[in-house]
Short mmCIF file of C-alpha atoms in Angstrom, two decimals:
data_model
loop_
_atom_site.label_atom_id
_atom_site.label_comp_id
_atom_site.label_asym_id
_atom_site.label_seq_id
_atom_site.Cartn_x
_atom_site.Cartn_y
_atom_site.Cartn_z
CA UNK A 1 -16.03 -14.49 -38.56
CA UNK A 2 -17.93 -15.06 -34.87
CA UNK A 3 -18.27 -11.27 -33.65
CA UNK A 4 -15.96 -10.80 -30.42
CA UNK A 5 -17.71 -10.67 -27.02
CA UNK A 6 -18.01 -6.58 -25.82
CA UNK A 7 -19.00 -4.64 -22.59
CA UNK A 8 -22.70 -3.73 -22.77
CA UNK A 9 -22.36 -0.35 -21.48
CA UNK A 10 -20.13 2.89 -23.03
CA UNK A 11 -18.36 5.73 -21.12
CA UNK A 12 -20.18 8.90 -20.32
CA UNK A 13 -17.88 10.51 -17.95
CA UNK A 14 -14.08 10.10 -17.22
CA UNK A 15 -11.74 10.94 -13.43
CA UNK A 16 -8.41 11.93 -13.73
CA UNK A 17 -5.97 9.88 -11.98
CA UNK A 18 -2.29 10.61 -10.84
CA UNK A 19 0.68 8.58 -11.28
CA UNK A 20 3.03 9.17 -8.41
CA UNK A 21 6.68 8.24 -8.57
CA UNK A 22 8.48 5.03 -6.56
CA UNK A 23 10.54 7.46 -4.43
CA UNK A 24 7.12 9.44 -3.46
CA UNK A 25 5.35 6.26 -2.49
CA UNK A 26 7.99 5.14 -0.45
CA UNK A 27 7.80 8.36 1.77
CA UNK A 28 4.18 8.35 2.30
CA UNK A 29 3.27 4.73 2.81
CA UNK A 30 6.32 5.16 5.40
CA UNK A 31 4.19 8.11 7.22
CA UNK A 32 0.90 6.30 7.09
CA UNK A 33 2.55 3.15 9.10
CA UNK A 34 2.68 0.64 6.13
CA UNK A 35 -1.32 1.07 6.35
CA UNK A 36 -2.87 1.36 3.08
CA UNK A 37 -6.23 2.19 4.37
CA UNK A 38 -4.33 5.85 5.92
CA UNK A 39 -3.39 6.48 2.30
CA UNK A 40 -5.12 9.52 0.78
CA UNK A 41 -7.21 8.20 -2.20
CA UNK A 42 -4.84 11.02 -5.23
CA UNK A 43 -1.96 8.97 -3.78
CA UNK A 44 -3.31 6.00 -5.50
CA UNK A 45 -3.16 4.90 -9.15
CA UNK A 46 -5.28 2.15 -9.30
CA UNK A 47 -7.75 1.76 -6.24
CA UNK A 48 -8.19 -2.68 -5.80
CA UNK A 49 -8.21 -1.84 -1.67
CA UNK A 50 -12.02 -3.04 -2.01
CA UNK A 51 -15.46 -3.23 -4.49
CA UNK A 52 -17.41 -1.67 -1.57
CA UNK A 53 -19.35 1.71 -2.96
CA UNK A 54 -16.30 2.44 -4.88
CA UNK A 55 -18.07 1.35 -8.93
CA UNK A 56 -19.77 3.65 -11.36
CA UNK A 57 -23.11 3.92 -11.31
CA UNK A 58 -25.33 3.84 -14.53
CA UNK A 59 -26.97 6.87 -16.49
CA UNK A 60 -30.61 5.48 -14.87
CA UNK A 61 -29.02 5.28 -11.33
CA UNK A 62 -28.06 8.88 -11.67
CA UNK A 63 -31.50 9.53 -13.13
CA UNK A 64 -33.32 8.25 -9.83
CA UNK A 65 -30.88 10.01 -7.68
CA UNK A 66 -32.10 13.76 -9.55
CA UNK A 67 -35.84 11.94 -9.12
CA UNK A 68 -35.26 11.51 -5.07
CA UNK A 69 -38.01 12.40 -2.88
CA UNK A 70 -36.58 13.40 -0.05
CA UNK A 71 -39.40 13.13 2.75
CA UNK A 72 -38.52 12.17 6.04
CA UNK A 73 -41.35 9.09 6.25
CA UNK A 74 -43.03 7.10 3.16
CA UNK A 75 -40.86 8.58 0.60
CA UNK A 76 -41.79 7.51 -2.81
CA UNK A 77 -37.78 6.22 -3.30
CA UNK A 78 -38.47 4.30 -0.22
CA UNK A 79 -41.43 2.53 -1.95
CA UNK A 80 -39.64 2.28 -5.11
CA UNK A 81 -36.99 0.06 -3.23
CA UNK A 82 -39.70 -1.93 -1.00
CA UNK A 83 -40.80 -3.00 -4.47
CA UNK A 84 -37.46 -4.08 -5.84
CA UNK A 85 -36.81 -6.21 -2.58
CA UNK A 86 -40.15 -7.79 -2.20
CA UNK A 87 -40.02 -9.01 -5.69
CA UNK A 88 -36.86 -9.30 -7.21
CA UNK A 89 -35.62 -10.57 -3.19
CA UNK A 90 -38.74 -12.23 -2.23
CA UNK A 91 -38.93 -10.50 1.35
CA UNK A 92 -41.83 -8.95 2.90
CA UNK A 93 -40.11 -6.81 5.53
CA UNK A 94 -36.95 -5.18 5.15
CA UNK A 95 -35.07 -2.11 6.71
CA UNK A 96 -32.59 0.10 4.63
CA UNK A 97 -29.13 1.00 7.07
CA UNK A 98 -26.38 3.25 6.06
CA UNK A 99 -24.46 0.47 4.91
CA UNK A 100 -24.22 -3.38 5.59
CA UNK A 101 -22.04 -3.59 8.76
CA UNK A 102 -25.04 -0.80 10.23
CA UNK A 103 -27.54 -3.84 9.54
CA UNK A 104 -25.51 -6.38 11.16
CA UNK A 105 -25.57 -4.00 14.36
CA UNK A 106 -29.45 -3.50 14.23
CA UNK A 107 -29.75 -7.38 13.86
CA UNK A 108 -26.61 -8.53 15.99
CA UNK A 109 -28.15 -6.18 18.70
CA UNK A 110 -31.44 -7.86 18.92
CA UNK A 111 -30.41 -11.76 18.37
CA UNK A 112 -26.92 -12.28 19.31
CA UNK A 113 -25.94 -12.70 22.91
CA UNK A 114 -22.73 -13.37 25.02
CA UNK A 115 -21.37 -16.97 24.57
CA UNK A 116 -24.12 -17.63 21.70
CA UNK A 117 -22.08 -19.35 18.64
CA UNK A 118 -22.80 -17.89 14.83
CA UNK A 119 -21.75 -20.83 12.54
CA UNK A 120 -20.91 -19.86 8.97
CA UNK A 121 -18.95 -19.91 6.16
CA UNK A 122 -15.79 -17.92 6.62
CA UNK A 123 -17.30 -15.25 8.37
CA UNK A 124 -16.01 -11.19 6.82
CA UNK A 125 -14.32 -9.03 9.33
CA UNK A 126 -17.52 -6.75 10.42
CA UNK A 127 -19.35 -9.78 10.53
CA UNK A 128 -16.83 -11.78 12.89
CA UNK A 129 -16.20 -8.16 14.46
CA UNK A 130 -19.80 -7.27 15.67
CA UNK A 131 -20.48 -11.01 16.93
CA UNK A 132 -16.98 -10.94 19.17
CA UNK A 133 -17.89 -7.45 20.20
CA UNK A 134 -21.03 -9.11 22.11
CA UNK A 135 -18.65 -11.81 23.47
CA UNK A 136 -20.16 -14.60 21.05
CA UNK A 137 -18.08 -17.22 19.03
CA UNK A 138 -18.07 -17.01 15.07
CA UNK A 139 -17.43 -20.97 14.00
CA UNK A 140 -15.97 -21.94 10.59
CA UNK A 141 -17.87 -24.62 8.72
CA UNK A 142 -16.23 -23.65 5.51
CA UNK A 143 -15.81 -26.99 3.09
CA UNK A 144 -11.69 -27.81 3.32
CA UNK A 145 -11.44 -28.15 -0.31
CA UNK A 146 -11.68 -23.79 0.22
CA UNK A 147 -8.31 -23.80 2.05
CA UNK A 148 -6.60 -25.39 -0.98
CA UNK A 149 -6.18 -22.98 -3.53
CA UNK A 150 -5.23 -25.27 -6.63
CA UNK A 151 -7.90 -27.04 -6.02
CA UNK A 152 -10.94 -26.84 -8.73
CA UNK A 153 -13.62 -27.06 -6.69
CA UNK A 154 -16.65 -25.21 -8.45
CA UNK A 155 -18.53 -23.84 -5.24
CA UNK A 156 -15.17 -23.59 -2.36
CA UNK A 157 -17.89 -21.09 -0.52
CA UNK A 158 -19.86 -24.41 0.56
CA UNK A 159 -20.46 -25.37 4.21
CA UNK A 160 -19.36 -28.40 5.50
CA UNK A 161 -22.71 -30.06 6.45
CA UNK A 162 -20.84 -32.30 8.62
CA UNK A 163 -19.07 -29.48 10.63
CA UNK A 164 -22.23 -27.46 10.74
CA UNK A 165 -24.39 -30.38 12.16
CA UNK A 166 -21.50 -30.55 15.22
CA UNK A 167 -22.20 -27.33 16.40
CA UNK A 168 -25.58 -27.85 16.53
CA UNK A 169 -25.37 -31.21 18.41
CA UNK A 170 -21.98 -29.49 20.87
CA UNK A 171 -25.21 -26.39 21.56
CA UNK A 172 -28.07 -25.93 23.25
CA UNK A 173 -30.36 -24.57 20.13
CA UNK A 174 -30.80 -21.23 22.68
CA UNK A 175 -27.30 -20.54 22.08
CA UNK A 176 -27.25 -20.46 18.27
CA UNK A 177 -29.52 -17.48 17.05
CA UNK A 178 -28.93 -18.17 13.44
CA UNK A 179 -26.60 -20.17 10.86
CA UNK A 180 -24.86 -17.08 8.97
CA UNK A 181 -24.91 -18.04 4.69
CA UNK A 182 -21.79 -15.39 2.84
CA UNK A 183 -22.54 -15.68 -0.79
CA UNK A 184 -20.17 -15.34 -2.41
CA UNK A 185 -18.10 -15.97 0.17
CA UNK A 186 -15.54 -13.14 0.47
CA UNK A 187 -12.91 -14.58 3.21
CA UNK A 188 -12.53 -18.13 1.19
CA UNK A 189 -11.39 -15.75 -2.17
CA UNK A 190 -14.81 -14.70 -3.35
CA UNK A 191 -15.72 -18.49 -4.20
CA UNK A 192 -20.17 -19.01 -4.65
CA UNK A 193 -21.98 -21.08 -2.43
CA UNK A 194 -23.95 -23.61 -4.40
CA UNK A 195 -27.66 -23.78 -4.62
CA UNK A 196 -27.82 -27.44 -3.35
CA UNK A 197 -25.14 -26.71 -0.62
CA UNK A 198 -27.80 -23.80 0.43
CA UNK A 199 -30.83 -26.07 0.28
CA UNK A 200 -29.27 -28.75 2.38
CA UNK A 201 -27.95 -26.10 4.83
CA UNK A 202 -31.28 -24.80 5.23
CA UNK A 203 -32.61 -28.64 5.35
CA UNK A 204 -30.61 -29.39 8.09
CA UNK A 205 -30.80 -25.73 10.14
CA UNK A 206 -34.58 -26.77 10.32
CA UNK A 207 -33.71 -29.97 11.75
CA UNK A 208 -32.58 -28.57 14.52
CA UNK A 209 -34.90 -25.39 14.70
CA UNK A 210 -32.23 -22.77 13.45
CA UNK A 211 -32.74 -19.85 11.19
CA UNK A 212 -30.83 -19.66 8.53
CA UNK A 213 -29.33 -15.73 7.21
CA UNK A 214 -27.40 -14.38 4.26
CA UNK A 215 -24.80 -12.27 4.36
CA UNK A 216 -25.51 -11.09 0.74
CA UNK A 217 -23.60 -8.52 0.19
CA UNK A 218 -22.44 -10.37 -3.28
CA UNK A 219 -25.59 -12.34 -4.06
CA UNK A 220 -25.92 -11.53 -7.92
CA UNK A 221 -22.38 -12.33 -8.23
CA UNK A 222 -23.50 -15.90 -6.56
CA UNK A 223 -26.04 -16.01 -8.88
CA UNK A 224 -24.61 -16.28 -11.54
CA UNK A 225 -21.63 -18.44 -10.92
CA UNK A 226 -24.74 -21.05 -9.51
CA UNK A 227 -26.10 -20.44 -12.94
CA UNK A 228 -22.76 -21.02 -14.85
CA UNK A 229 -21.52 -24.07 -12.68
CA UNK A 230 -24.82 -25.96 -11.48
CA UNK A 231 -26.28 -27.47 -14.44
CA UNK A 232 -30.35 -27.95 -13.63
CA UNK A 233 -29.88 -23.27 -13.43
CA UNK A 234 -28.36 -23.21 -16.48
CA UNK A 235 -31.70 -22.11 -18.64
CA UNK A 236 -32.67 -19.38 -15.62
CA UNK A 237 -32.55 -16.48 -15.66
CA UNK A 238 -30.23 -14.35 -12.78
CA UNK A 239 -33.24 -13.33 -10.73
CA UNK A 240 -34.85 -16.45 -10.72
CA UNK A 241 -31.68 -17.91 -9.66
CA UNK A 242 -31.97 -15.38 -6.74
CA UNK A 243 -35.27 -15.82 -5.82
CA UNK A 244 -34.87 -19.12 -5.38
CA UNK A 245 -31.89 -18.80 -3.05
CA UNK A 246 -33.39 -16.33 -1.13
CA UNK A 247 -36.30 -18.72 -0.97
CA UNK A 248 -33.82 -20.64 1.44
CA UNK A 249 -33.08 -17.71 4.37
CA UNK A 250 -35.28 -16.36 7.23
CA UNK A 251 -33.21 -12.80 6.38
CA UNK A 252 -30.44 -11.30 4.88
CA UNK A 253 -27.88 -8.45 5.47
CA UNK A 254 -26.79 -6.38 2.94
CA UNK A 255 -24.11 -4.12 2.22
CA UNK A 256 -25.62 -2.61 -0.50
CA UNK A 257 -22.67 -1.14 -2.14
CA UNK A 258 -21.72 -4.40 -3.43
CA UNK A 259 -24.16 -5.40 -5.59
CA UNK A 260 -26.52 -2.83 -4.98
CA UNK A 261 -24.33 -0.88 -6.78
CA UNK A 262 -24.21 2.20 -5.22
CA UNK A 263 -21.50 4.18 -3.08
CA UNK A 264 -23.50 3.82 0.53
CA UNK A 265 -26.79 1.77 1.42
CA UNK A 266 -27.78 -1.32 3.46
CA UNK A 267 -30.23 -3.77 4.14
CA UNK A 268 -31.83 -5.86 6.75
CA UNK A 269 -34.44 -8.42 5.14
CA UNK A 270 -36.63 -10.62 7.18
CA UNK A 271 -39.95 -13.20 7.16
CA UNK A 272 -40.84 -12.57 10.79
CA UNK A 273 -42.89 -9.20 11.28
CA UNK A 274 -42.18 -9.66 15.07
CA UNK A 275 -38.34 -9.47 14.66
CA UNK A 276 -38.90 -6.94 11.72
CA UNK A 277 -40.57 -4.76 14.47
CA UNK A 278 -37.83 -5.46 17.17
CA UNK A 279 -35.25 -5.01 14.25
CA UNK A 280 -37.34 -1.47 13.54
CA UNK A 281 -37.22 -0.27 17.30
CA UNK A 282 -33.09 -0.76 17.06
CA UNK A 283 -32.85 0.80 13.56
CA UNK A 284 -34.79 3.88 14.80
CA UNK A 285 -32.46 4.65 17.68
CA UNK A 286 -29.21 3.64 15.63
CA UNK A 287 -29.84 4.24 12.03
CA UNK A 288 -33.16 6.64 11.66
CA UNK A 289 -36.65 6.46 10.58
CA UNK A 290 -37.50 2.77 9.58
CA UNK A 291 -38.38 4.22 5.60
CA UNK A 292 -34.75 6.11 5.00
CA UNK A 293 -32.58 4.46 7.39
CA UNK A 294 -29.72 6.38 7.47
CA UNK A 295 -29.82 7.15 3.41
CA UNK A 296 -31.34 10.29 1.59
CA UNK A 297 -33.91 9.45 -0.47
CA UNK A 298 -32.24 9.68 -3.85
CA UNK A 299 -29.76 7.22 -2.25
CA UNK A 300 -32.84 4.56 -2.14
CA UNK A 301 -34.00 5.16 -5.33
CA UNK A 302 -30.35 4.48 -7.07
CA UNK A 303 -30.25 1.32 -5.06
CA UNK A 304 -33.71 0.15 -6.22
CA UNK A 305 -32.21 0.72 -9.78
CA UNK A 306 -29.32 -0.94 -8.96
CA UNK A 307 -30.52 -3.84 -7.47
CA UNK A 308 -32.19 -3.97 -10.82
CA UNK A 309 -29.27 -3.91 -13.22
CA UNK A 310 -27.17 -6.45 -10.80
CA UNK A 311 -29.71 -9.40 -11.20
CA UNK A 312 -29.27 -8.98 -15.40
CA UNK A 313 -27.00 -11.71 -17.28
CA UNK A 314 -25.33 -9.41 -19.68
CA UNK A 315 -23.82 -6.65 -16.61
CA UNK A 316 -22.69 -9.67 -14.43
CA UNK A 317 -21.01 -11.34 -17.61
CA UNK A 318 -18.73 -8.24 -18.12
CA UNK A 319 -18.01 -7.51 -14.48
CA UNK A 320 -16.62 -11.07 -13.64
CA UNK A 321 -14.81 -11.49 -17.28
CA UNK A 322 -12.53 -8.35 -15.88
CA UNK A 323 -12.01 -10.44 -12.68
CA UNK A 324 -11.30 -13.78 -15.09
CA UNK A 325 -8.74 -11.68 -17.06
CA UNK A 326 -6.77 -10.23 -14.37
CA UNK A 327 -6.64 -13.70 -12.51
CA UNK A 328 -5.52 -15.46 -15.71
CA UNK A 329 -3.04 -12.90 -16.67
CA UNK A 330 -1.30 -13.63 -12.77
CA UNK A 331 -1.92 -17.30 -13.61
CA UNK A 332 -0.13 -17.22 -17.23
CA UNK A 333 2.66 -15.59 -15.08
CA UNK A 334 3.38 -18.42 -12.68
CA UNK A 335 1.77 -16.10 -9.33
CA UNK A 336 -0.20 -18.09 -6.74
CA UNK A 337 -3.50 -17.31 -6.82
CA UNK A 338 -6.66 -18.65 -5.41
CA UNK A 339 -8.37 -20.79 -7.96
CA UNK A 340 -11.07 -20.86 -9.84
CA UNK A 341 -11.46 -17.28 -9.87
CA UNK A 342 -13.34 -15.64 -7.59
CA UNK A 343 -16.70 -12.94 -8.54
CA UNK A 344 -15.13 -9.79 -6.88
CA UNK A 345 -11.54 -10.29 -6.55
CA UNK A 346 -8.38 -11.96 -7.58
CA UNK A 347 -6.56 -13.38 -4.24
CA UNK A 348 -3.01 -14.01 -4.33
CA UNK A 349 -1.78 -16.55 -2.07
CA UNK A 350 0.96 -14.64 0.20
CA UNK A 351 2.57 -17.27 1.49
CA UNK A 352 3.26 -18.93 -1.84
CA UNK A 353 4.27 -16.06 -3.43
CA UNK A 354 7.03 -14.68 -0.81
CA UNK A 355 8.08 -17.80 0.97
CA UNK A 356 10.88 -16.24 3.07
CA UNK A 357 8.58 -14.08 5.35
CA UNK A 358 7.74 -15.84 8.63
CA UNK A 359 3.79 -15.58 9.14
CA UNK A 360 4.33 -13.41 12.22
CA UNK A 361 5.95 -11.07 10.28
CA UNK A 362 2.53 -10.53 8.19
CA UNK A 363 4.01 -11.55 4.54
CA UNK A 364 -0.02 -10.19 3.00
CA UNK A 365 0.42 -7.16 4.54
CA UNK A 366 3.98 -6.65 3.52
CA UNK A 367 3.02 -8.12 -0.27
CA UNK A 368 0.42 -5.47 -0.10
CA UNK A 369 3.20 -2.52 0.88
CA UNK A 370 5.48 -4.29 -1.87
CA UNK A 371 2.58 -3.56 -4.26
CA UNK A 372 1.74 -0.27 -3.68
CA UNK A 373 5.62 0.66 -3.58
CA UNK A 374 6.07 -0.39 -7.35
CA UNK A 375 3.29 0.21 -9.05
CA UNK A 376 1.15 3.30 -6.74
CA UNK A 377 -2.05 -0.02 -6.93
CA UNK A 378 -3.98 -0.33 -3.50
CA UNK A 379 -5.31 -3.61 -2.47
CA UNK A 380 -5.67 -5.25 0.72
CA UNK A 381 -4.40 -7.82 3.83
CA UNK A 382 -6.86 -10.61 4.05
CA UNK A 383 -4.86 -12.50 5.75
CA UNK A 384 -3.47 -12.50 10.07
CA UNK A 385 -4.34 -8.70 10.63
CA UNK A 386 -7.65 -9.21 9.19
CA UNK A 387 -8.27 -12.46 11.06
CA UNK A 388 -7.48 -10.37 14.35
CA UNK A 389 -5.96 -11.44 17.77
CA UNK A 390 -8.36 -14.20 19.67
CA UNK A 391 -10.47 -12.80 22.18
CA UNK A 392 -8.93 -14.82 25.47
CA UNK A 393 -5.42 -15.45 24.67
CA UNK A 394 -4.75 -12.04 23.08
CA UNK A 395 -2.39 -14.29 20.35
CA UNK A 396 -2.17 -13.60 16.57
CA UNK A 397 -5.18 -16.00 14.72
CA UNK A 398 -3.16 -17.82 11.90
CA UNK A 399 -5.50 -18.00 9.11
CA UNK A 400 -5.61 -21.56 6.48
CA UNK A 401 -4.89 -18.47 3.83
CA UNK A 402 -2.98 -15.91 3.93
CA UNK A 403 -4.07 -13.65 0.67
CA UNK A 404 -3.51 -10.18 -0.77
CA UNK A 405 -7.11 -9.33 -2.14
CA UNK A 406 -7.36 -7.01 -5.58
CA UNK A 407 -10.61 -6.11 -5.49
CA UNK A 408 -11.94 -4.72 -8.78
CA UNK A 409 -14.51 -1.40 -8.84
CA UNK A 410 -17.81 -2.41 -11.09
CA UNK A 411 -17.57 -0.60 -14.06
CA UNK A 412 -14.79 1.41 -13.49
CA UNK A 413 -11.14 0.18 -14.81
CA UNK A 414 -10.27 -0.72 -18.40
CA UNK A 415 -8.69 -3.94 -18.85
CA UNK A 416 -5.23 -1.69 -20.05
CA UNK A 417 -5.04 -0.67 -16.05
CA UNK A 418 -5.75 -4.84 -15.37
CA UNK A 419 -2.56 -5.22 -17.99
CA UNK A 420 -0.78 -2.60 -15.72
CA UNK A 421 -1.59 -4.30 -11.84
CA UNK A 422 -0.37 -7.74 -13.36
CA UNK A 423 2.85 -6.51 -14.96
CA UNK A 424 3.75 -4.81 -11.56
CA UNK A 425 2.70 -8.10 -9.53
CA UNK A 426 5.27 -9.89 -11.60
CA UNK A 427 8.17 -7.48 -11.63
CA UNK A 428 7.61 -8.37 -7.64
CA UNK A 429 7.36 -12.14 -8.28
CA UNK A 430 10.61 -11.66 -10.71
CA UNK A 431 12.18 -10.28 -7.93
CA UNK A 432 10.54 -12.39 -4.75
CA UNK A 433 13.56 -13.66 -2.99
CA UNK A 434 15.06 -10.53 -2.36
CA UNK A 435 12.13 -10.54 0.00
CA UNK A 436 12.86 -11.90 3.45
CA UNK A 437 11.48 -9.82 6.13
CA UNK A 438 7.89 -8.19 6.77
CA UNK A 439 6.48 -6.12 8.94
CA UNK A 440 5.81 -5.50 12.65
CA UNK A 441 3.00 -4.21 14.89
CA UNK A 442 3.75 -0.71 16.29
CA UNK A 443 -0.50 0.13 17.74
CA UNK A 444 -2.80 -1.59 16.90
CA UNK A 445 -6.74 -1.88 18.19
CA UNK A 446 -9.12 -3.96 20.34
CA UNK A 447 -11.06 -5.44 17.30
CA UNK A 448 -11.15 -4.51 13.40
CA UNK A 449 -7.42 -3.75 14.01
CA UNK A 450 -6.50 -3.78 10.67
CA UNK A 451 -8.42 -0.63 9.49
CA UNK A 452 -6.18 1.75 11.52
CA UNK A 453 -3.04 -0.58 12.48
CA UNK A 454 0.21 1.03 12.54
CA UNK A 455 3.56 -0.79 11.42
CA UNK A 456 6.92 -0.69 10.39
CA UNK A 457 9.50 -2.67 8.76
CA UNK A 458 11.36 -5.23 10.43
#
């Protein structure tokens, strides 16, 4: 017989985690104000709130991290990592930050201006946060077939060339510092952007005399979808596939404990040594030193090493199978999800799943709670809280989708736990229309608000 497909790595090390009891979780999600982010991490059974820092890191990560040289300026981790990016990236001049929402501020702060518009593909909350923070407009040019989520689209991360060529005829070119790439695309369900869809952006952004940047926070995970889905990459190999995409941008942010696969780290990648020096002059007074950046040495060197291990076939293959299986378990059980499954996440479409909550009453948010009550799993609102209140009229933004995110940890959860966060999500579905009220606001923030929002039932 064919031998089975299995995970190319083995356990070395195990965490003890506590089941709590329905009554218990009740009580405290109650005292954190129906906020999963207040919850303290033992009161959680499975963690899905989010794939950012929260994976395992390999045997050679840990390795570099013992190796670290922790010198304040030239540090041989530093130039371990400058390696990594300028040839497994392709970019001369780069700046590691704490993490990546620290490199959108360094490069926010030096190209983004009031009323300037940031067109994009469904912009992430940070992203959206820090260009609204400067009094600038984020713009959606997301493809519509991403708003659909039965529909198989192969690449619903796309930009609508059509919408994106609007805003740059409705601007002056002064007002548009750059056209903003997510890949994969977190806020459309975690869907790729296809390599053609980036060429033609990046055709068309030098048309008009834009730059184009990535938000790449998920770039091998782009990678290799491109490579499974887009026929003329399907003899690459994953870092050629990412060379060649990066091949397409003027720069890149990075949150770096994405992909990177590390618990903290950033970067800020650019062509232009002029804005890398700007870019350096911001860094210094924000983040630190332009060779650590916020990180400790050995922190550098396990990114370097993980930057490594992300662009291989055989690690990318096993972390998006456990996203596969936990979307096509929810599938097999009739629950709304956006499809075809995403690289990071499995989204569940909210308003599908409990159709008696009005929108205002924040049915993600509430599916979320719902979650956590019955089963002690974590995930997360991407939905109206995320999206935020608009900037002039103070009103709730209404989102196309309204989706409870379960983001899955890289090399962390067996696919036994993935058997466990389905089973719960259907006991809910079993039992949705007993559902009929959500959730309202009781504080909330200026921007980001759905970090530290507080709420209670309605």
């Amino acid at each position: 017989m064919e031998l089975p497909w299995a995970e190319p790595y083995k356990v070395k090390m195990v965490e003890e985690i506590f089941m709590s009891s329905r009554e218990q979780r009740e009580k405290w999600i109650e005292e954190e104000g129906n906020n999963l982010f207040n919850l303290a991490s033992d009161r959680v059974f499975i963690d899905l709130l989010t794939d950012s820092g929260t994976g395992a890191m390999s045997d050679r990560q840990w390795a570099e991290i013992m190796m670290g040289d922790e010198s304040y300026a030239g540090s041989q981790s530093y130039l371990k990592l400058r390696e990594v990016v300028r040839h497994t990236l392709g970019f001369p001049y780069f700046l590691p930050t704490h993490q990546g929402r620290a490199a959108e501020n360094v490069l926010f702060s030096i190209l983004v201006k009031e009323n300037n518009v940031v067109p994009g593909n469904s912009h992430f909350d940070t992203t959206k946060g820090h260009i609204e923070f400067r009094k600038a407009h984020a713009i959606d040019c997301t493809i519509e077939e991403a708003f659909d989520i039965n529909n198989l689209h192969p690449f619903k991360g796309n930009i609508d060339l059509e919408k994106l060529e609007e805003v740059y005829k409705a601007h002056p070119k002064e007002n548009i510092p750059f056209c903003m790439i997510t890949v994969t695309c977190n806020s459309s369900g975690g869907q790729p952007v296809s390599m053609q869809n980036i060429k033609d952006v990046k055709a068309l952004s030098d048309r008009y005399g834009i730059p184009v940047f990535f938000d790449a926070a998920r770039f091998a995970e782009n990678a290799y979808f491109i490579k499974e889905r887009e026929d003329e990459y399907q003899d690459k190999t994953i870092k050629e596939i990412v060379k060649e995409m990066f091949s397409y941008g003027d720069g890149f942010t990075m949150s770096a404990k994405k992909d990177g696969l590390v618990n903290i780290g950033g970067l800020l990648g650019m062509r232009n040594e002029q804005l890398y020096r700007a870019c350096g002059n911001m860094g210094i007074i924000y983040e630190g030193f332009i060779t650590y950046g916020g990180l400790a040495g050995r922190d550098l060197a396990a990114l370097a090493q993980g930057l490594l291990e992300s662009t291989e076939l055989p690690y990318l293959k096993a972390r998006i199978d456990q996203v596969e299986y936990l979307g096509n378990k929810l599938i097999a059980y009739g629950i709304p999800i956006q499809k075809p499954i995403g690289g990071h996440a499995v989204f569940v479409d909210a308003l599908n799943f409990l159709t008696h909550v009005p929108r205002e009453e924040y049915p993600a948010q509430t599916l979320a709670i719902e979650l956590y009550k019955e089963s002690g799993v974590r995930g997360v609102e991407i939905g109206t809280l995320l999206a935020d209140r608009d900037p002039e009229t103070r009103k709730d933004r209404f989102p196309k989708l309204e989706l409870l995110r379960l983001a899955i940890p890289r090399r962390t959860y067996s696919y036994k736990h993935l058997d466990y966060v389905a089973a719960a999500l259907k006991n809910i579905f079993d039992r949705r229309e007993e559902i009929r009220s959500g959730l309202e606001i009781v504080w909330e923030s200026e921007i980001l608000r759905h970090f530290t929002i507080l709420l209670k039932k309605k």
